[in-house]
Coordinates of C-alpha atoms and ligand atoms in Angstrom, one line a residue:
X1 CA 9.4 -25.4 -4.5
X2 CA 6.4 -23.0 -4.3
X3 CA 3.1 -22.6 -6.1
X4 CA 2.9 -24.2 -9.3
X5 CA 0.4 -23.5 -11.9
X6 CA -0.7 -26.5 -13.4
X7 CA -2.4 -25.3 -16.6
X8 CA -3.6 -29.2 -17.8
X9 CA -6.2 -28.7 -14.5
X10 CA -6.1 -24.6 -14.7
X11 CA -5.1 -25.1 -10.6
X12 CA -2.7 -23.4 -8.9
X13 CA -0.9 -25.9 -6.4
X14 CA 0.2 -23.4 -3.0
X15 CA 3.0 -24.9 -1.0
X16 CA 4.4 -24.0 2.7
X17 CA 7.4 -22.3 1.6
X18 CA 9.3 -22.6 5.3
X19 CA 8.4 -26.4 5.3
X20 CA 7.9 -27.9 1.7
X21 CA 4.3 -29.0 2.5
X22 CA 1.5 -29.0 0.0
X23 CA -1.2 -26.9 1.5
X24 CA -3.8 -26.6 -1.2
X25 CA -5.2 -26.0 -4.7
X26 CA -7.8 -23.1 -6.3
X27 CA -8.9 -23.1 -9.7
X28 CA -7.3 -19.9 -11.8
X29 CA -10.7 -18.5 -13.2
X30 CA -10.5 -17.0 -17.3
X31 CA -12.0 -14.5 -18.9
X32 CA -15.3 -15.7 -18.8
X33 CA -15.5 -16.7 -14.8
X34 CA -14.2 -13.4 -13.8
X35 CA -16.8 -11.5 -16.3
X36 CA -19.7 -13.6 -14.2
X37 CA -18.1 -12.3 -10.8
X38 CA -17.6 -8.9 -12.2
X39 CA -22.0 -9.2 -13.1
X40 CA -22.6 -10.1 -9.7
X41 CA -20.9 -7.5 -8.3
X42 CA -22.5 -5.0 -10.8
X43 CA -25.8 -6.3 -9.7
X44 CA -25.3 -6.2 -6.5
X45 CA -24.2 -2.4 -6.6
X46 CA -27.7 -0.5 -6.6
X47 CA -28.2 -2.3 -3.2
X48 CA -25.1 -1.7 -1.6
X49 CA -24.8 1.5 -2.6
X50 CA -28.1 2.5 -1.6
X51 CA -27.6 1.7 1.9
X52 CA -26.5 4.5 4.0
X53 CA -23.1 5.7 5.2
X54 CA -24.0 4.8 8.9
X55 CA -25.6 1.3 7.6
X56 CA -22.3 0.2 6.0
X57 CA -20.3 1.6 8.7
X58 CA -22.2 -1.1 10.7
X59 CA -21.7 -4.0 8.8
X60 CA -17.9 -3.2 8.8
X61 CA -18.1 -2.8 12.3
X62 CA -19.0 -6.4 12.2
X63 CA -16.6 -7.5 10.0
X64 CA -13.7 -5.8 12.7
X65 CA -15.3 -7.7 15.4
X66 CA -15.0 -11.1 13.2
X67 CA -11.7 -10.5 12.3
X68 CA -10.5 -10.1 15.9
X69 CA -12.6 -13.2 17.0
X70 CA -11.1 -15.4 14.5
X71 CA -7.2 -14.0 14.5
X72 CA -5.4 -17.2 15.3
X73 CA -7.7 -19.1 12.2
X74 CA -6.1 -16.1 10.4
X75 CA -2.7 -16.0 11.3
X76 CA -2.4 -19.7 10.9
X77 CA -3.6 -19.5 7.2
X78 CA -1.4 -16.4 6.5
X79 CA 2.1 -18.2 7.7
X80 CA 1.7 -21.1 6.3
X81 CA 1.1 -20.0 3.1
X82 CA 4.2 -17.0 3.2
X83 CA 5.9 -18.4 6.1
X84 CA 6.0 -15.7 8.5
X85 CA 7.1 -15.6 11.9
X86 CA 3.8 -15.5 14.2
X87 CA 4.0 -11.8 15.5
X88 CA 4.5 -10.7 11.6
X89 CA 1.1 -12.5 11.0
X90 CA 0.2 -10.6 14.1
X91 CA 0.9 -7.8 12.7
X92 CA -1.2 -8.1 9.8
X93 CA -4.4 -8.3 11.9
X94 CA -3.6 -5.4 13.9
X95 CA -2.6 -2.9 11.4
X96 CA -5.9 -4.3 9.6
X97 CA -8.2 -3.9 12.9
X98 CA -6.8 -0.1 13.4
X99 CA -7.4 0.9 9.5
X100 CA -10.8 -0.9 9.6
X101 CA -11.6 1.0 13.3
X102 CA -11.0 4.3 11.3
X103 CA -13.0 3.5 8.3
X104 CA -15.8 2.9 10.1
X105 CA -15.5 5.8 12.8
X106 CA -14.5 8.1 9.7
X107 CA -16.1 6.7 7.2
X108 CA -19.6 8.9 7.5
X109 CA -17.7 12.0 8.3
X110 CA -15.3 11.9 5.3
X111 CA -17.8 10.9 2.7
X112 CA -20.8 12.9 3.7
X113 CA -21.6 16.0 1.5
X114 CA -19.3 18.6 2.6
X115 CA -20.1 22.3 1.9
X116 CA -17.7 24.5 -0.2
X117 CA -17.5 28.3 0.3
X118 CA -19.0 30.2 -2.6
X119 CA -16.5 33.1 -1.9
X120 CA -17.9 36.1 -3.4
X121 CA -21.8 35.1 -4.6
X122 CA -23.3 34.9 -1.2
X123 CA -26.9 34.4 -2.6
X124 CA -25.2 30.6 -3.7
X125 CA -24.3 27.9 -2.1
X126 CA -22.0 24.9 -2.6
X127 CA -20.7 21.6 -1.7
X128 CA -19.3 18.4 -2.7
X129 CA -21.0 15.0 -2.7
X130 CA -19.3 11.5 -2.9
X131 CA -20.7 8.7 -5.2
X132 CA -18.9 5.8 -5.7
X133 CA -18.0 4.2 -8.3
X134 CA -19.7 0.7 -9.3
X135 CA -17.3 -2.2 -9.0
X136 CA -13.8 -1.9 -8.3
X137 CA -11.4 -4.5 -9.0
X138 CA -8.5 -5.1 -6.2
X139 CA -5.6 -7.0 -7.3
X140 CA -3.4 -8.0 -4.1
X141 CA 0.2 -9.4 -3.7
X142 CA 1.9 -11.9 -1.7
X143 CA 3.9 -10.2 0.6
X144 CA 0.7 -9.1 3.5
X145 CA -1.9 -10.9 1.5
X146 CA -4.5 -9.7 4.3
X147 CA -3.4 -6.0 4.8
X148 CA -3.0 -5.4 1.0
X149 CA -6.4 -7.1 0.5
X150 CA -8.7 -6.3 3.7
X151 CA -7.2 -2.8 3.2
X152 CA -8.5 -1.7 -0.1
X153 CA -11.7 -4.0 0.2
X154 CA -13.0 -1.9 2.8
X155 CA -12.2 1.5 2.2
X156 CA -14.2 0.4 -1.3
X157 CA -16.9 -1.1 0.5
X158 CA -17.3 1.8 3.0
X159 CA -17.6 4.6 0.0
X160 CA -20.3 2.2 -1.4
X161 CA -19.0 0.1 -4.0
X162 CA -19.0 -3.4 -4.6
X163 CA -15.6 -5.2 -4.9
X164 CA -14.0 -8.4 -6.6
X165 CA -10.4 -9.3 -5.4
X166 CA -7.8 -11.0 -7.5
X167 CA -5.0 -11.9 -4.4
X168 CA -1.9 -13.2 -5.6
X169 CA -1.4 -16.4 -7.2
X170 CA 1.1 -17.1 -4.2
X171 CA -1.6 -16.6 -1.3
X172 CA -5.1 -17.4 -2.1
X173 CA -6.0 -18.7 0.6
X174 CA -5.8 -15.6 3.1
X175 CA -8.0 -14.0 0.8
X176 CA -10.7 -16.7 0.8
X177 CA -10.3 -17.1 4.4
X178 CA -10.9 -13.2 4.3
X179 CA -14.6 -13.9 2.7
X180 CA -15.3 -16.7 4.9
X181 CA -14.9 -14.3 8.1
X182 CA -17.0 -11.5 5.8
X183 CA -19.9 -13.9 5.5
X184 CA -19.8 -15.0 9.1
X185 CA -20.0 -11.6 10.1
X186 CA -22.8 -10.9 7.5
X187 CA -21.5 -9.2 4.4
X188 CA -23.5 -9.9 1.4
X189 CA -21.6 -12.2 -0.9
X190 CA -22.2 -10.4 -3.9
X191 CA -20.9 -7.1 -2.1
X192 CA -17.3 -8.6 -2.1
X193 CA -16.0 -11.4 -4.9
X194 CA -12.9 -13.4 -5.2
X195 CA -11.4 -14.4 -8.3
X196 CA -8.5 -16.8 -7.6
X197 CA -5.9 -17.5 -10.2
X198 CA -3.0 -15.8 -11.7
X199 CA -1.8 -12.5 -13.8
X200 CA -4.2 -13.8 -16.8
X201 CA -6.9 -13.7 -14.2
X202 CA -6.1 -10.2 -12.8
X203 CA -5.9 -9.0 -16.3
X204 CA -9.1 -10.3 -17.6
X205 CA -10.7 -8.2 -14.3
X206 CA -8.8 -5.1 -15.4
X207 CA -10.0 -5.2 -19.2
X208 CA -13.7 -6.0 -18.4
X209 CA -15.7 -3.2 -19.8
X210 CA -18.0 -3.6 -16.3
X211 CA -14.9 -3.1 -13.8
X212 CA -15.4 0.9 -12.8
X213 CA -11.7 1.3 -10.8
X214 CA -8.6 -0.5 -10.4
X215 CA -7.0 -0.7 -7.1
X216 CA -3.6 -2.3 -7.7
X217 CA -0.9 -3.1 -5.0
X218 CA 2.5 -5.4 -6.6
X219 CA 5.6 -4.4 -8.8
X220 CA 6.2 -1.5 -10.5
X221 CA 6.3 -3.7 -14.0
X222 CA 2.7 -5.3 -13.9
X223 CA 1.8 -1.4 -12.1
X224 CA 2.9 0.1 -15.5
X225 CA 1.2 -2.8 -17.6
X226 CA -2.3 -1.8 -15.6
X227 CA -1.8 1.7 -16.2
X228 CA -1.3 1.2 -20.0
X229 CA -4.7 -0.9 -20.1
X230 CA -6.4 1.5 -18.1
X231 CA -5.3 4.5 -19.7
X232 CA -6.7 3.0 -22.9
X233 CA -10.0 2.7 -21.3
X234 CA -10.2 5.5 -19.5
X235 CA -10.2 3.9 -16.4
X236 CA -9.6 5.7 -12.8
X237 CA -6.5 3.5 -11.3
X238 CA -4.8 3.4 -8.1
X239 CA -0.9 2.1 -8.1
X240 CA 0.5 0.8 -5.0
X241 CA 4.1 -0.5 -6.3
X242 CA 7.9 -1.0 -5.5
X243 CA 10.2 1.0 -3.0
X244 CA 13.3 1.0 -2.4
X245 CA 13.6 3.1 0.3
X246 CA 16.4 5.1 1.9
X247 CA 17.3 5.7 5.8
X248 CA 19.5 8.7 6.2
X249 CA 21.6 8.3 9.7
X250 CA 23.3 11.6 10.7
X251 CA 25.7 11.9 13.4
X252 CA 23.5 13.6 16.0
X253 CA 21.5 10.7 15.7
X254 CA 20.4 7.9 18.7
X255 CA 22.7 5.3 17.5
X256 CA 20.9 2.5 19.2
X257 CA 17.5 3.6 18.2
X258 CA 18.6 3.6 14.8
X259 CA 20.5 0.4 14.3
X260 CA 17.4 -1.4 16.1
X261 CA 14.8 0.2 13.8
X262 CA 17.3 -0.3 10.7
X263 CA 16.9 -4.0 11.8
X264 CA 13.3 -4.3 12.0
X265 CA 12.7 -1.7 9.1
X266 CA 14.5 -3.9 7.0
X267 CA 14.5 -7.9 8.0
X268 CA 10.9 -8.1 9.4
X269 CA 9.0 -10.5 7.6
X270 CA 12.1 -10.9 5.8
X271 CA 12.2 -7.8 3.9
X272 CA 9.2 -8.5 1.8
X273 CA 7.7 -5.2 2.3
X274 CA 7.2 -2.1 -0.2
X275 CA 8.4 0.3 2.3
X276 CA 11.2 -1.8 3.9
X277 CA 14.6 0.1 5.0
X278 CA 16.5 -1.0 1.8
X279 CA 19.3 1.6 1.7
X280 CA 21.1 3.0 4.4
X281 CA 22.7 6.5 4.0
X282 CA 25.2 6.6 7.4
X283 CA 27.2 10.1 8.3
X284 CA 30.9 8.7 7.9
X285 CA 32.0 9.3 11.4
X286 CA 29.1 7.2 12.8
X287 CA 29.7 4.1 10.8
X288 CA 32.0 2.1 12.9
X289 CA 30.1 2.8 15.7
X290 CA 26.5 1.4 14.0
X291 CA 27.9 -1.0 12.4
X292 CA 29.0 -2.3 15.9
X293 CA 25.8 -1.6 17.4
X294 CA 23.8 -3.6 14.6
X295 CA 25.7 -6.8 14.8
X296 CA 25.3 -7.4 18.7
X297 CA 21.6 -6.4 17.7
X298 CA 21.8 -9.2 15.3
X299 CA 23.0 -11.4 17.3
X300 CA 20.0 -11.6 19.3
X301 CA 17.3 -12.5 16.5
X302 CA 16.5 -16.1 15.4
X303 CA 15.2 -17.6 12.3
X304 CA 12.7 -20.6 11.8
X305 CA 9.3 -21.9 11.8
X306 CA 6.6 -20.0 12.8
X307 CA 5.1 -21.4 15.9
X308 CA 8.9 -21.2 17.6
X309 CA 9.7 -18.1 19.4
X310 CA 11.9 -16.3 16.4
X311 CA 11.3 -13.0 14.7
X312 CA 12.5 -14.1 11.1
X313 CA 10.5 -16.5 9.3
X314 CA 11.5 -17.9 5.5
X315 CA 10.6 -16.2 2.3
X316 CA 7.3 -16.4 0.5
X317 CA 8.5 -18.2 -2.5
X318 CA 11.1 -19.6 -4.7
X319 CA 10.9 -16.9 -7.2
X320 CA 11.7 -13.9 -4.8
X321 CA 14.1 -16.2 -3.1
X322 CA 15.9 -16.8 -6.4
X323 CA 16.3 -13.1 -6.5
X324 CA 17.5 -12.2 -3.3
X325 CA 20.3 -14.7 -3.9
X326 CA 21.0 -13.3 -6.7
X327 CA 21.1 -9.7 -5.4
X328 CA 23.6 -11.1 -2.7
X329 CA 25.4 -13.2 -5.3
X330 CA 25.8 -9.9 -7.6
X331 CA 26.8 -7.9 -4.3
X332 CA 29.5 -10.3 -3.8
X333 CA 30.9 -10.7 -6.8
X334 CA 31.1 -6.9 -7.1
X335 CA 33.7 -6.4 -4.6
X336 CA 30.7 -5.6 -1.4
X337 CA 32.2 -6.5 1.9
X338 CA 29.2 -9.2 3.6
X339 CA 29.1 -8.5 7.4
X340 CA 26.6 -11.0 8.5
X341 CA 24.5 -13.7 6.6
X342 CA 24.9 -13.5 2.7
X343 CA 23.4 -16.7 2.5
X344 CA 20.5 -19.7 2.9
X345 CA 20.0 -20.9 6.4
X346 CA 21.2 -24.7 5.6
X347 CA 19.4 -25.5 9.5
X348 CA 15.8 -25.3 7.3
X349 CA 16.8 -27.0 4.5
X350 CA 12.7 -27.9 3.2
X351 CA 12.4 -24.2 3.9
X352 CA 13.2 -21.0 1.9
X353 CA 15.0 -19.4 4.7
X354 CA 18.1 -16.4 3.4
X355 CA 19.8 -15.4 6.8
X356 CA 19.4 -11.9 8.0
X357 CA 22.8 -10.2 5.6
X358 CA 24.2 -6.8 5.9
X359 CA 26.2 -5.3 3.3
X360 CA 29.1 -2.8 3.0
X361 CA 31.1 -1.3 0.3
X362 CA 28.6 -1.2 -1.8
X363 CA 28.8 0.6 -5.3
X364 CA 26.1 2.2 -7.6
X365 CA 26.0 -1.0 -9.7
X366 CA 25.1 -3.6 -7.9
X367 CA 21.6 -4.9 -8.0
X368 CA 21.4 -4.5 -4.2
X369 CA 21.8 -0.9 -4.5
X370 CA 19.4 0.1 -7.4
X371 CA 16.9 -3.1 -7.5
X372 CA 14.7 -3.3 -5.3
X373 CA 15.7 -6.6 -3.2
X374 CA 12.4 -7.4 -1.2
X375 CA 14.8 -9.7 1.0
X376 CA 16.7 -9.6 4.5
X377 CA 19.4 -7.2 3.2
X378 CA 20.1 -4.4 4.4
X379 CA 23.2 -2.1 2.0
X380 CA 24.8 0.1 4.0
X381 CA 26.6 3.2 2.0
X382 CA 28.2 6.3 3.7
X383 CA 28.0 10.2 3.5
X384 CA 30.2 13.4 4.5
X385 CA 27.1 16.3 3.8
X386 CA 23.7 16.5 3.9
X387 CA 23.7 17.2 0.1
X388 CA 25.4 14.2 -0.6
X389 CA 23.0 12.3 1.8
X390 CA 20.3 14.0 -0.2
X391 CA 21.6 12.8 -3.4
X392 CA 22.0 9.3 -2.6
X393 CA 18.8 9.0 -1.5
X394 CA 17.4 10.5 -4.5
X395 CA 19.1 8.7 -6.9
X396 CA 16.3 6.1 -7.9
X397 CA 13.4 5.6 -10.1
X398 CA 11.5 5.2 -6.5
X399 CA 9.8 7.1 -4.4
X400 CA 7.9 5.5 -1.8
X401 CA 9.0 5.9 1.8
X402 CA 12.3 6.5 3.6
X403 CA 13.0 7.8 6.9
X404 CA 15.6 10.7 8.3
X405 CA 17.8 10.1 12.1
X406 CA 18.7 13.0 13.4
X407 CA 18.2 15.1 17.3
X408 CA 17.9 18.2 15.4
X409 CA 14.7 18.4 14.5
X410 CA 14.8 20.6 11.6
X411 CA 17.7 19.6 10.2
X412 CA 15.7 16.3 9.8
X413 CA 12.3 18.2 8.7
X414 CA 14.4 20.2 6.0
X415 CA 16.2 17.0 4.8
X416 CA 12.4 15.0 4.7
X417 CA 11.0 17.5 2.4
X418 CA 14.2 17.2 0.0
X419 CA 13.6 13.4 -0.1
X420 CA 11.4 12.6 -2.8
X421 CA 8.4 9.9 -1.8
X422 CA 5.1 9.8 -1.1
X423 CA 5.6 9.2 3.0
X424 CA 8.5 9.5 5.2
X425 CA 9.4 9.2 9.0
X426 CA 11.8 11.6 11.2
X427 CA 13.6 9.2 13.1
X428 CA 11.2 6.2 13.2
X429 CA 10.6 3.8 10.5
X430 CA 7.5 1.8 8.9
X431 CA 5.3 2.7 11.5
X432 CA 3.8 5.7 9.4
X433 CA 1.7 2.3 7.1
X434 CA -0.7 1.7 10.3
X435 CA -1.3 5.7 11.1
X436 CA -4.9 5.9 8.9
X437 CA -5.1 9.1 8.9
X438 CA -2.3 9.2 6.6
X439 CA -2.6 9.5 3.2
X440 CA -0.4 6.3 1.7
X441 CA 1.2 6.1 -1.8
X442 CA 3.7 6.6 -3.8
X443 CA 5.7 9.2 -6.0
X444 CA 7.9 8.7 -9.1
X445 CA 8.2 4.9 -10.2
X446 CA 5.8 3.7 -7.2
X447 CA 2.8 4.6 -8.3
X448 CA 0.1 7.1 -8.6
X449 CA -2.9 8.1 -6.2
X450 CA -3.5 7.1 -2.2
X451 CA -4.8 4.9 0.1
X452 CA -6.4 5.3 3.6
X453 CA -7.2 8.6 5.3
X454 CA -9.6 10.8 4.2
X455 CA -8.2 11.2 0.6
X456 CA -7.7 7.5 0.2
X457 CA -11.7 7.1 1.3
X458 CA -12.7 9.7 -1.2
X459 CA -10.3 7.9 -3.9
X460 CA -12.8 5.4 -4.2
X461 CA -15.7 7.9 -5.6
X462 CA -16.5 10.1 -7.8
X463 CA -16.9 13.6 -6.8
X464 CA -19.7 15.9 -8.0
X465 CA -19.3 19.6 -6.6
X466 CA -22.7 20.6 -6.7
X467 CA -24.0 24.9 -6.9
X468 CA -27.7 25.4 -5.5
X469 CA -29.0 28.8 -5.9
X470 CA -30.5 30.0 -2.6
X471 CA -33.1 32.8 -3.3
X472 CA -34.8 32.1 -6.3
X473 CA -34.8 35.7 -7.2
X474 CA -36.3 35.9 -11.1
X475 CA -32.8 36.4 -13.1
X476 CA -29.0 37.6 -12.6
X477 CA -27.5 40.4 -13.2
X478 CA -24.6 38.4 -16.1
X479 CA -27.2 36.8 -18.0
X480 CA -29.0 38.3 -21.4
X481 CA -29.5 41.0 -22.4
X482 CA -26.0 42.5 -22.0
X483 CA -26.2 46.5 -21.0
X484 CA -23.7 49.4 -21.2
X485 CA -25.0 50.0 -17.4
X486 CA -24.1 46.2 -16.8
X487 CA -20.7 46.2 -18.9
X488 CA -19.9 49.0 -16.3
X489 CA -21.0 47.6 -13.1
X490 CA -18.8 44.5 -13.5
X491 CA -15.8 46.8 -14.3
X492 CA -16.4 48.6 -11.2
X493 CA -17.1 45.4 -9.0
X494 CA -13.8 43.7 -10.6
X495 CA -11.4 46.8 -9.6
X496 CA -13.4 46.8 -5.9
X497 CA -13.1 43.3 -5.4
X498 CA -9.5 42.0 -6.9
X499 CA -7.5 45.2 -7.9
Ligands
NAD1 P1 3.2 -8.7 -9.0 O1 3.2 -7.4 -9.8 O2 4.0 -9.8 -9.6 O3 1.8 -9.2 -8.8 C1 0.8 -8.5 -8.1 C2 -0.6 -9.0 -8.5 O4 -0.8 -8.7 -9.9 C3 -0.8 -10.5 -8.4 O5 -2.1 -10.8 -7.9 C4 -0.7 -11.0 -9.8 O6 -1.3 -12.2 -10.1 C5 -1.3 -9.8 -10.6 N1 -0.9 -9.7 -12.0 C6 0.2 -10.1 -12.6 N2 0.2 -9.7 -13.9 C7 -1.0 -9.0 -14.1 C8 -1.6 -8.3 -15.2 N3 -1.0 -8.3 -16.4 N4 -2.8 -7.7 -15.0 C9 -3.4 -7.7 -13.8 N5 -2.9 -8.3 -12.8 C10 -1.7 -9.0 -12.9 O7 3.8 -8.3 -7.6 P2 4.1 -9.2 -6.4 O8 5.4 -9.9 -6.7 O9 2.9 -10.0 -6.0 O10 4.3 -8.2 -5.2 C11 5.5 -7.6 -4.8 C12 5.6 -6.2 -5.3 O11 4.6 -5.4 -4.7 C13 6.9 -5.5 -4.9 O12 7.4 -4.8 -5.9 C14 6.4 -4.6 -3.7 O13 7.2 -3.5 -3.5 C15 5.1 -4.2 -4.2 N6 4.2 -3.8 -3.1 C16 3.8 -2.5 -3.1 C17 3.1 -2.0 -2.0 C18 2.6 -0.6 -1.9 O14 1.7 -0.4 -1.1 N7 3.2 0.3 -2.6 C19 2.7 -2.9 -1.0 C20 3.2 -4.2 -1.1 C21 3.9 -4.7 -2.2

């Protein structure tokens, strides 16, 4: 049993999911509670966002030293309330400290007027300024409640605007934890907000006629109910949604290297991550071999609680348990051959804990193959070219990341740019998330627009490309009154310049 809403108290209950315990309640806040957040925050904008680049870049500087003095208060809050091993709460602080480290080194540089050419009218000159936006509303999910919060919060922060979080219903409390660190290290209250509650909540931020941006990271369906409210309203929105991503083994490939990266790509924190290894695509003639290598790689990774010395921890909660078991369940039932796990770990029996499963003989239909399962699975499908490779992995509404195995480098570089996602790796997985200066995001069903690097800073303004006139001269040669002799001139320029 895992978070309950309890609407006769408007609470949400939050329970340990790997050990059954009760570890707290927060009020779900309505329409009206998040529309006083959403004021504060609106108020609190001229001041933020009059400070300058340098000035902000200081008080996140602060917030990256905070966050790095109080890691293990963190990490303890995040595992108990998703039930993560230790190193994947780790993890989370890390990935977190690099991003933030970048924001603030970067930060000035990217947002900072930057000239434009003015190609031909040399007596002009150009460039593009940054403003941001007002208040942007972040709506976070379960699965790294402190990367997919801290994340957004800061690049907003940095490019000026103030910011009120909805984190999910299923881990509040990293998020609050989150704002108590940001007021130790000095960051204004009203500069970041946090509405607690539950999809009502998120979508009462996401209709208020004062939010100015919508940063949303979660499931493709509530991604496409967003977009539909925000289309109506005109309203500039970021999507950060589902994945089911595809590794393509070749032959040429380093076996072991891939079956241990297929491991961790796809069973770290359980497989509840957007860009998890999902799908494997294996050359035929290598498939005995990995499948070999994986299971003594298996053999060597243990499950349970998070202070022990395992690597895989429980799920977050009941719901995406439920479906995992039903993905297997479906898999099973459809004929799939279940090499390892397929089931609950009956050792944790107060916890929500599926053992690590990898499947074979897996057809098109099954859930497994075109769900996304957000679980320990990993489904294992072979190849014989690299069209076919290409095909498979192409064949699905997503398009988020995916990685290519191969020694020949441009066999994997022209396969990668046939694959059709937002980010990709050549023979590496995952690792591309914590690399801020690239751009992250999705294509196809998951989602629209970017996050960190330079184009995920400047995602979180508005740009205004700005022409100054440089010499004042008393008028040009286009405007009133037109002339024969000027009707001619610009003839004669236009078959100079561009004919
Ligand atoms: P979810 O869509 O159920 O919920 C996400 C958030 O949206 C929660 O805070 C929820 O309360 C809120 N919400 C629900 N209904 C809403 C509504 N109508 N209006 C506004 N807010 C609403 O997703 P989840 O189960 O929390 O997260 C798992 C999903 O997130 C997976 O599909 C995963 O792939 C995706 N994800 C994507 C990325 C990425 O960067 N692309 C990262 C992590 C997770």
């Amino acid at each position: 049993m895992t978070t309950i809403i309890q609407e006769k108290t408007q609470e949400i209950i939050n329970i340990n999911p790997a050990t059954g315990e009760e570890i707290s309640k927060v009020p779900i806040l309505d329409k009206e509670q998040v529309e006083e957040l959403v004021l504060r925050a609106k108020k609190y904008f001229p001041i933020w966002s009059k400070l300058t680049l340098k000035e902000r870049a200081r008080y996140l500087k602060k917030l990256q030293k905070q966050i790095v003095k109080d890691m293990d208060e963190l990490v303890d809050t995040i595992c108990k309330e998703t039930g993560k091993t230790e190193m994947d709460g780790i993890v989370e602080i890390f990935t977190v400290s690099e991003h933030l480290n970048y924001v603030v080194k970067k930060g000035p540089k990217y947002l900072k007027d930057e000239p434009r050419s003015t190609g031909i009218f040399v007596h002009k000159k150009a460039y593009v300024s940054y403003h941001p936006k007002g208040v942007v509303g972040v709506i976070s999910p379960w699965n790294y409640p402190f990367i997919l919060t801290a994340g957004p919060v800061v690049q907003a922060l940095m490019a000026g605007n103030t910011v009120v979080v909805k984190p999910s219903e299923v881990t509040p409390n990293t998020t609050l934890k989150l704002r108590e660190i940001a007021t130790r290290a000095g960051i204004p209250e009203d500069a970041f907000l946090v509405a607690t509650g539950d999809g009502r909540t998120g979508a009462a931020l996401v209709e208020s006629l004062n939010t100015d941006m919508i940063c949303f990271t979660g499931s493709t369906a509530t991604g496409r109910k967003i977009a539909e409210v925000c289309g109506r309203m005109l309203k500039p929105v970021i999507l950060e949604l589902g994945g089911k991503d595809p590794m393509i083994i070749f032959e040429d490939a380093n076996l072991k290297r891939a079956a241990k990266a297929a491991l961790w790509g796809g069973i770290s924190n359980s497989g509840q991550t957007c860009i998890a290894v999902e799908r494997i695509i294996i050359h035929e003639s290598v498939y005995n071999k990995f499948i070999e290598l994986i299971k003594q790689e298996l053999e060597q990774i243990k499950q349970g609680y998070y202070k022990d010395d395992v690597s895989v921890g429980s799920m977050a909660f009941e719901k995406q348990f439920q479906i995992v078991m039903d993905h297997i369940k479906d898999a099973k039932e459809k004929g799939a051959q279940i090499i390892a796990g397929g089931e609950r770990n009956e050792a944790f029996m107060n916890g929500l804990f599926i053992k690590p499963t990898i499947i074979t003989n897996v057809k098109d239909d099954m859930k497994v193959w075109k769900d996304e399962t957000f679980g320990p699975v990993l489904a294992i499908k072979t190849f014989k070219t690299e069209e076919e490779a290409i095909e498979i992995a192409n064949k699905t509404p997503y398009g988020l990341n995916g990685s290519v195995w191969s020694k020949n480098k441009k066999r994997a570089q022209r396969v990668a740019r046939q694959i059709k996602s937002g980010t990709i790796c050549i023979n590496d997985v995952l690792i591309n998330y914590i690399i801020s200066d690239l751009p992250f995001g999705g294509v196809k069903e998951s989602g629209m627009g970017r996050v960190y690097s330079k184009e995920g800073l400047r995602a979180f303004t508005d740009m205004q490309s700005v022409l100054v006139d440089r010499f004042n001269i008393p008028f040009e040669l286009w405007w009133f009154p037109y002339s024969k002799k000027i009707k001619q001139l610009f003839k004669t320029f236009t078959k100079i310049l561009f004919g």
